Short mmCIF file of C-alpha atoms and ligand atoms in Angstrom, two decimals:
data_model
loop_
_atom_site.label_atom_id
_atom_site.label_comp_id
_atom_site.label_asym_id
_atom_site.label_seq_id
_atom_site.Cartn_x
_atom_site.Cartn_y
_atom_site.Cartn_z
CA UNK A 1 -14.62 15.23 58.12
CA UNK A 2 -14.41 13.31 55.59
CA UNK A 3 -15.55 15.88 52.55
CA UNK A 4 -13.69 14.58 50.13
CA UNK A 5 -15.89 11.14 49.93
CA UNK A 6 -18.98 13.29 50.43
CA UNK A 7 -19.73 10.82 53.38
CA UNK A 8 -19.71 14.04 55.47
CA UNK A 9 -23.71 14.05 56.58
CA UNK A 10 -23.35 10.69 57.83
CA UNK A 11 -22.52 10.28 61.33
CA UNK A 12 -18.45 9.78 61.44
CA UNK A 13 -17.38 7.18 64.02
CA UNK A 14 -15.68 3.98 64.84
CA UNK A 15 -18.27 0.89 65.83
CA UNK A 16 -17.06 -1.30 68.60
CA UNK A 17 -14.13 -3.49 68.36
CA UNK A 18 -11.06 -4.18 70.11
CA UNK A 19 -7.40 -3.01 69.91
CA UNK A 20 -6.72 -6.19 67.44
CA UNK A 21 -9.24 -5.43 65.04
CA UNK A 22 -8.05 -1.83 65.18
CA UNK A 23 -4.34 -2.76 64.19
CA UNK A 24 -5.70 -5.08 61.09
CA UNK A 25 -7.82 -2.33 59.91
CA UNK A 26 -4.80 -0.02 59.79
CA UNK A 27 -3.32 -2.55 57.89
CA UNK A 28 -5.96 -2.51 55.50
CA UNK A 29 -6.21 0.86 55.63
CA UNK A 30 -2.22 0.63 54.93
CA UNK A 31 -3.02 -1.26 51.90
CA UNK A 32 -5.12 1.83 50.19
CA UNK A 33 -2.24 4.50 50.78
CA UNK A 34 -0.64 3.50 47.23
CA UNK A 35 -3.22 2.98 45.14
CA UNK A 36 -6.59 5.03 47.10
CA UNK A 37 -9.04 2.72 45.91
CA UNK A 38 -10.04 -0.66 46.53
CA UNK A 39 -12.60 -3.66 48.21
CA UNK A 40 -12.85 -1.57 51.22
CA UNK A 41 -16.50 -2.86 52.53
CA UNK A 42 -15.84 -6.38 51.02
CA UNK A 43 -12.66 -6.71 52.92
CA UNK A 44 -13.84 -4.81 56.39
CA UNK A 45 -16.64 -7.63 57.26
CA UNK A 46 -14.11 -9.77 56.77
CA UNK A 47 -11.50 -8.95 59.36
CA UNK A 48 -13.13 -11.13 62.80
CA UNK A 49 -13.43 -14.44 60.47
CA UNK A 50 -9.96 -14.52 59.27
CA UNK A 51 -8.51 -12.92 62.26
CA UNK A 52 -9.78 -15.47 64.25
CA UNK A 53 -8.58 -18.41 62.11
CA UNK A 54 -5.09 -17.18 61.54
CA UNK A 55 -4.77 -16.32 65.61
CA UNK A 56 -6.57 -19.44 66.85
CA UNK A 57 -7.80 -22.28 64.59
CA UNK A 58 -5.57 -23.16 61.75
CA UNK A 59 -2.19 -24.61 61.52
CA UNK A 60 0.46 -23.10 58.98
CA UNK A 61 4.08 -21.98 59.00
CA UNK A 62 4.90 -18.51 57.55
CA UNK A 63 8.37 -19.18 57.08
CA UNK A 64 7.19 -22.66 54.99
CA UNK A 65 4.26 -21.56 53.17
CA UNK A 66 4.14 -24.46 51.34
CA UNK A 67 4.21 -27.01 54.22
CA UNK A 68 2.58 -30.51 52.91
CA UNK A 69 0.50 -30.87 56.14
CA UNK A 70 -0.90 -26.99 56.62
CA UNK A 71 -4.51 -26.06 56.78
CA UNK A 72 -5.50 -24.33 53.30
CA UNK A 73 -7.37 -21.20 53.69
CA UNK A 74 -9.42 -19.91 50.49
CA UNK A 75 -10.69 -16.81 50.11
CA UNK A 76 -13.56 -17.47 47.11
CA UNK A 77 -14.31 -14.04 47.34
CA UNK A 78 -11.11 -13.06 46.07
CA UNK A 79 -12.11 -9.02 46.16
CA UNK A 80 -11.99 -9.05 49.69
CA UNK A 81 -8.36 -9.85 49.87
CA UNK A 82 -7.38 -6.61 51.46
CA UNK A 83 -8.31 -8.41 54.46
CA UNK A 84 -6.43 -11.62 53.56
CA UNK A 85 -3.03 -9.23 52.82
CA UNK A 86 -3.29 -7.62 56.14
CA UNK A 87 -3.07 -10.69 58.00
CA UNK A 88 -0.36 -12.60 56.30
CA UNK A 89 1.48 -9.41 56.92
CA UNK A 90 0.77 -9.32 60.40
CA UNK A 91 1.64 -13.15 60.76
CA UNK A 92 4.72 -12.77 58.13
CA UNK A 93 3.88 -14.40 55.13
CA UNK A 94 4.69 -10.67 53.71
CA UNK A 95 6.52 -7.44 54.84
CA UNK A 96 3.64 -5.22 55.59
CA UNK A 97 5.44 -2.18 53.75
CA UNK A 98 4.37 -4.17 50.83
CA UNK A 99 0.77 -3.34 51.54
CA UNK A 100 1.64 0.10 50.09
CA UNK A 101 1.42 -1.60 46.50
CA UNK A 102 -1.72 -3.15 46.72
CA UNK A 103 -3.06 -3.46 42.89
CA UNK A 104 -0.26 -0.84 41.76
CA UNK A 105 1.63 -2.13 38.58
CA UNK A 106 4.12 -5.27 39.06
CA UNK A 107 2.73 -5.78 42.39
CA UNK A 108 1.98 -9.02 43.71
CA UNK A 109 -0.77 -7.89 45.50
CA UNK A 110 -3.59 -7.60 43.01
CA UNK A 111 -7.24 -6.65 43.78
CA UNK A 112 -8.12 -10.00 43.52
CA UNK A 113 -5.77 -12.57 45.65
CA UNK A 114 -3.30 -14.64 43.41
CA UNK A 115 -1.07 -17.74 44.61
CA UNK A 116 1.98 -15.76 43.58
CA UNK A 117 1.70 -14.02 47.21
CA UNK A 118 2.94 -16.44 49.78
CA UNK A 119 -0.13 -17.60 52.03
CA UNK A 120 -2.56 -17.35 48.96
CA UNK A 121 -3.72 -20.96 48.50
CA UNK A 122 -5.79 -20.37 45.48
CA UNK A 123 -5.89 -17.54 42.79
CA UNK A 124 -9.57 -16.33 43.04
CA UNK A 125 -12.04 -13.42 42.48
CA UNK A 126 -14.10 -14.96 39.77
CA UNK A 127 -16.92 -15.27 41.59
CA UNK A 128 -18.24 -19.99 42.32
CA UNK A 129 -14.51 -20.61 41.56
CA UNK A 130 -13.19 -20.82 44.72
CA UNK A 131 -14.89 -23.11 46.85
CA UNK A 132 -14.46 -25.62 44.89
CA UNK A 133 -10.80 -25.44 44.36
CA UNK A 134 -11.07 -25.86 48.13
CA UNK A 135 -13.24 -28.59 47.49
CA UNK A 136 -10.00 -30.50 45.06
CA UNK A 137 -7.61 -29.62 47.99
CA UNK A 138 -9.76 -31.37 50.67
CA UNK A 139 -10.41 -34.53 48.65
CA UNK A 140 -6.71 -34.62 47.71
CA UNK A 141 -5.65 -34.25 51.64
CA UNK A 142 -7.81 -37.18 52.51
CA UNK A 143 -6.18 -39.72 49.60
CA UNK A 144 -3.08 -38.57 51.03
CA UNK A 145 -3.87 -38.96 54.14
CA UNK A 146 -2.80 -35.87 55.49
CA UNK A 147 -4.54 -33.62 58.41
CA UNK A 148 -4.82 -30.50 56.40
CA UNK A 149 -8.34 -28.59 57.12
CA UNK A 150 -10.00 -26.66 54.28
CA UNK A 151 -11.71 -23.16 55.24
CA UNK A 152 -13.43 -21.97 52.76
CA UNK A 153 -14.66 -18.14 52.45
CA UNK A 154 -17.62 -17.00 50.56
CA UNK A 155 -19.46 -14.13 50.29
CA UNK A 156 -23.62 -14.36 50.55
CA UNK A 157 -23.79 -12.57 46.85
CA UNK A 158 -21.26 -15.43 45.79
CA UNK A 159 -23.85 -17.75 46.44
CA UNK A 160 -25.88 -16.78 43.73
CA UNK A 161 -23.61 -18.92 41.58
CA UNK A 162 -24.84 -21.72 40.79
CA UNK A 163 -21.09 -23.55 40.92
CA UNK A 164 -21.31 -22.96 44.79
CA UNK A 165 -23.72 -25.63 45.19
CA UNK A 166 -22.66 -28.03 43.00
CA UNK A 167 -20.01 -27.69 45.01
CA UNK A 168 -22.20 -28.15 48.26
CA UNK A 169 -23.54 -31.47 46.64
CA UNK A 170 -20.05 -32.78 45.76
CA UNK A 171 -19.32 -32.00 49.11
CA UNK A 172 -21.59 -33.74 50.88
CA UNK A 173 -21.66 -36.81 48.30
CA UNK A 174 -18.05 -37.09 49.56
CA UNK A 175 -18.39 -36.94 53.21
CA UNK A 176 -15.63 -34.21 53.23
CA UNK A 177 -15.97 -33.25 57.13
CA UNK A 178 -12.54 -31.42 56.96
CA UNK A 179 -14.29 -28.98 54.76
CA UNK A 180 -15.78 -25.80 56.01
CA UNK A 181 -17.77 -23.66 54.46
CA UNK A 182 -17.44 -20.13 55.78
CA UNK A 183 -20.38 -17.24 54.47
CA UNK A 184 -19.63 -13.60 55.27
CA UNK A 185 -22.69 -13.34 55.17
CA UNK A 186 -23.09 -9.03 55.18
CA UNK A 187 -26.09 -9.28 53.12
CA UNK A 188 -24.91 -6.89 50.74
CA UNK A 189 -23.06 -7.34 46.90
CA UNK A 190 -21.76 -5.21 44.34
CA UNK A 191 -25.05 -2.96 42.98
CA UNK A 192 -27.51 -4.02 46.09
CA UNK A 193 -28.48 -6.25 48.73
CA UNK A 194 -28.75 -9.94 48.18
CA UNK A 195 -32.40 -10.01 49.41
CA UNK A 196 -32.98 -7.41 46.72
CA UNK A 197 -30.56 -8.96 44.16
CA UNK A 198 -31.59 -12.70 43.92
CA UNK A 199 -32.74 -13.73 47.64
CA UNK A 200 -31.49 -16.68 49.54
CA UNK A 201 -33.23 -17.21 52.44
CA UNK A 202 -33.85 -19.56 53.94
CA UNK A 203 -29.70 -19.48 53.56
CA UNK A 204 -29.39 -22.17 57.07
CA UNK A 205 -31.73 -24.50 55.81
CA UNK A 206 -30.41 -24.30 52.19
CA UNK A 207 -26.77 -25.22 53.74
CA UNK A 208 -28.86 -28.07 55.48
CA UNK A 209 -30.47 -29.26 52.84
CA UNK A 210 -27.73 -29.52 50.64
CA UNK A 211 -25.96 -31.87 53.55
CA UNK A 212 -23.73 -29.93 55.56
CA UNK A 213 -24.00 -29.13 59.40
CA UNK A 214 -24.53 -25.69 59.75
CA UNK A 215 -24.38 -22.76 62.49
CA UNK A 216 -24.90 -19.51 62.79
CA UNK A 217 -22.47 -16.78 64.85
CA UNK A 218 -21.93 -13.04 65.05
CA UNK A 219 -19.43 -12.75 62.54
CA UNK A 220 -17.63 -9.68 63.94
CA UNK A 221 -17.62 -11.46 67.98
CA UNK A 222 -14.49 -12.58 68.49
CA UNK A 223 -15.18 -14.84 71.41
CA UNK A 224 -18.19 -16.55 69.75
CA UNK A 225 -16.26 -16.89 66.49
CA UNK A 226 -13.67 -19.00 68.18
CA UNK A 227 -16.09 -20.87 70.31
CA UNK A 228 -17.84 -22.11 67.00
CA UNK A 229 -15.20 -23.02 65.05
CA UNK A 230 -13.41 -25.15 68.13
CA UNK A 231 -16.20 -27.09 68.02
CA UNK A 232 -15.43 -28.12 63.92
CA UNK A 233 -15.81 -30.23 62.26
CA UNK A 234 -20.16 -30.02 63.22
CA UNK A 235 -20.26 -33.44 62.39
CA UNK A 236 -18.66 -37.07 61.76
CA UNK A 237 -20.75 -37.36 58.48
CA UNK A 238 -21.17 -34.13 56.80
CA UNK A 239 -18.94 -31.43 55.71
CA UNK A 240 -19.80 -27.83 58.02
CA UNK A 241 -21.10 -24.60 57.30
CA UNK A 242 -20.90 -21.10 58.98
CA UNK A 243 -22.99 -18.74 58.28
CA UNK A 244 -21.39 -15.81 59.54
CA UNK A 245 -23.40 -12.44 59.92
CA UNK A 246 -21.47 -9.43 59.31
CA UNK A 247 -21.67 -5.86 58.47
CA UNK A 248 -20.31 -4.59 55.05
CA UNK A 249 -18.00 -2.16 55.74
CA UNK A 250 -17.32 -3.27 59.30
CA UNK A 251 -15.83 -0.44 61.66
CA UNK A 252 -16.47 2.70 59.77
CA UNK A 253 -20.11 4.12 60.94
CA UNK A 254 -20.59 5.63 57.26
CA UNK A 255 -19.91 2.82 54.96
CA UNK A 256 -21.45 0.22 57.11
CA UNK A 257 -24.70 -1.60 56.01
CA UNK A 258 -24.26 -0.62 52.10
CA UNK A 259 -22.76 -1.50 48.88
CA UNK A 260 -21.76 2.30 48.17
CA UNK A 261 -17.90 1.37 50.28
CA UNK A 262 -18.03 -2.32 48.12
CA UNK A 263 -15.30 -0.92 45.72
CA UNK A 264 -14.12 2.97 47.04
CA UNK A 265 -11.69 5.27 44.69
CA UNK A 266 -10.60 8.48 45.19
CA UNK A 267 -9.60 8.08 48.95
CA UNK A 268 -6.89 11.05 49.22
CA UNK A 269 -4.29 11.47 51.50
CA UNK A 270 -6.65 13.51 54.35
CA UNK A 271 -9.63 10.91 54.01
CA UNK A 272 -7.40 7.83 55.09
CA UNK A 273 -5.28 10.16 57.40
CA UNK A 274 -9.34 10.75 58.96
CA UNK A 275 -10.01 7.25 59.25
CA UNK A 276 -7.14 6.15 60.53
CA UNK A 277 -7.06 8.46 63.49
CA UNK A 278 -10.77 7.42 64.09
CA UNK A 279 -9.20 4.01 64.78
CA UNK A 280 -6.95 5.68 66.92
CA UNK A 281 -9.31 7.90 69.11
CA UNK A 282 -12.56 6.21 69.34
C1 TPP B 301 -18.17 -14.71 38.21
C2 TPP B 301 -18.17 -13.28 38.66
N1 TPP B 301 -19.19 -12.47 38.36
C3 TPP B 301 -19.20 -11.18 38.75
C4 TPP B 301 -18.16 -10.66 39.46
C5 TPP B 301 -18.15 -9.20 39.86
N2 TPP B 301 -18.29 -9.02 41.29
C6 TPP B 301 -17.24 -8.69 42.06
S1 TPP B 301 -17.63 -8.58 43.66
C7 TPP B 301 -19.25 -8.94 43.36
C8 TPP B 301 -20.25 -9.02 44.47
C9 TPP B 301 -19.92 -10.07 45.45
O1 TPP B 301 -20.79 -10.00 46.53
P1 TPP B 301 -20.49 -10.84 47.83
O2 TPP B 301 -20.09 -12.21 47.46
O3 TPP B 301 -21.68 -10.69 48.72
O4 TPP B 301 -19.21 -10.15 48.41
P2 TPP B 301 -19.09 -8.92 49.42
O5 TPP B 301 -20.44 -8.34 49.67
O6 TPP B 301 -18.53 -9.48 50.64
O7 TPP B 301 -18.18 -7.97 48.72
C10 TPP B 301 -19.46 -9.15 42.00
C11 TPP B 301 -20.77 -9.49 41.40
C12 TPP B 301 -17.09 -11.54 39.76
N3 TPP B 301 -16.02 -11.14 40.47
N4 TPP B 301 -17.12 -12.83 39.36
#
């Protein structure tokens, strides 16, 4: 199984999840059938944190994307925006058929997530840039006194901009408690691991340190994912942090726990076919 991404010696399975997290990894999965390549690990740890805000935390309206008073979602790791597609499909912000054309030319739905795709707050994917677009959006929502909620996504390899904690400070200088910072934290970037790469532990007490209220939660646990962020904001003060731990490559035993699935090409027809009926039989 699985020959054709010579991932064949590596035990071939499905790690634990429920029927939900099945469907939006078909979805993802959905999203490679056009193009074969993509974000595949950077968008599987991804799927518990987002799933969970879309299904129980935030408030939107697909069919008014632009509603004045919606909670902003921002993905500052744009890569992992296979993720982000497969939800608005599944909640209607898009017609999942147009998965098929992730990245393929005059798509909307490029490797990195644009605001031309309704549901994408913020064109990202240069790495620091996000979270602090999120940052503009929160301080605008409190002069206009609106409820709006900022999530903000960021991957613990993003942190090693430096932009991110400017950010933090501005953050904190400004009392932004509507403002969540949310790390996928799957220890794991582009060429390595983030210990490896430029460490940066103590991550919790950095967050602290910097001003926010932080906690930590099983980033792929559904139930503790929603307990945590019912409880935001952390604090009447200071903005809030998550630090989410995850596992690159989230579902799929053999690109789990490395950077080799960050970016995957040459997935062919029988390789997705595989790992889609692995989320069907396990
Ligand atoms: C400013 C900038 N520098 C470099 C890159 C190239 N790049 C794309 S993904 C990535 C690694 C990101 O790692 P992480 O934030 O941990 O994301 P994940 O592991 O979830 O994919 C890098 C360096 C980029 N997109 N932007």
């Amino acid at each position: 199984m699985l020959e054709s991404t010579q991932e064949s010696n590596v035990a071939q399975k499905v790690t634990s999840m429920d029927e939900r997290s099945r469907y939006l990894r078909k979805l993802i999965l959905k999203g490679l059938e056009g193009t074969k390549k993509g974000h595949v690990g950077s968008a599987l740890s991804l799927v518990e944190i987002i799933r969970v805000l879309y299904d129980d935390i935030m408030n939107y309206r697909p069919q008014e994307p632009m509603w004045p008073d919606r909670d902003r979602f921002i993905l500052s790791k744009g890569h992992g925006c296979l993720a982000l597609y497969a939800v608005l499909a599944d909640k209607g912000f898009i017609d999942p058929e147009e998965l098929t054309t992730y990245t393929l030319e005059g798509s909307r739905l490029g490797g990195c997530s644009e605001n031309i795709v309704p549901g994408v707050e913020a064109t990202t994917g240069a790495l620091g840039h996000g979270f602090a677009v999120g940052l503009g959006m929160a301080l605008a929502a409190r002069i206009q006194k609106r409820p709006s909620r900022v999530y903000a996504v960021l991957g613990d390899g993003e942190l090693n901009e430096g932009s991110i904690w400017e950010g933090a400070l501005f953050a904190a200088k400004h009392k932004l408690t509507h403002l969540t910072a949310i790390i996928d934290c799957n220890k794991f970037q582009i060429a390595g691991s983030t210990k490896d790469i430029l460490n940066l532990e103590p991550l919790k007490d950095k967050w602290v340190s910097f001003g926010f209220a932080v906690q930590e939660v099983d980033g792929h646990d559904v139930e503790a994912l929603r307990r945590v962020f019912k409880k935001l904001p952390f604090s009447d003060e200071k903005p809030s942090a998550v630090i989410c731990h995850t596992i690159k490559g989230k579902g799929f035993s053999f690109a789990e726990g490395t950077h080799k699935w960050h970016w995957k090409s040459g997935l062919d027809e029988p390789t997705l076919s595989q790992m889609k009926s692995l989320l069907e039989n396990e």
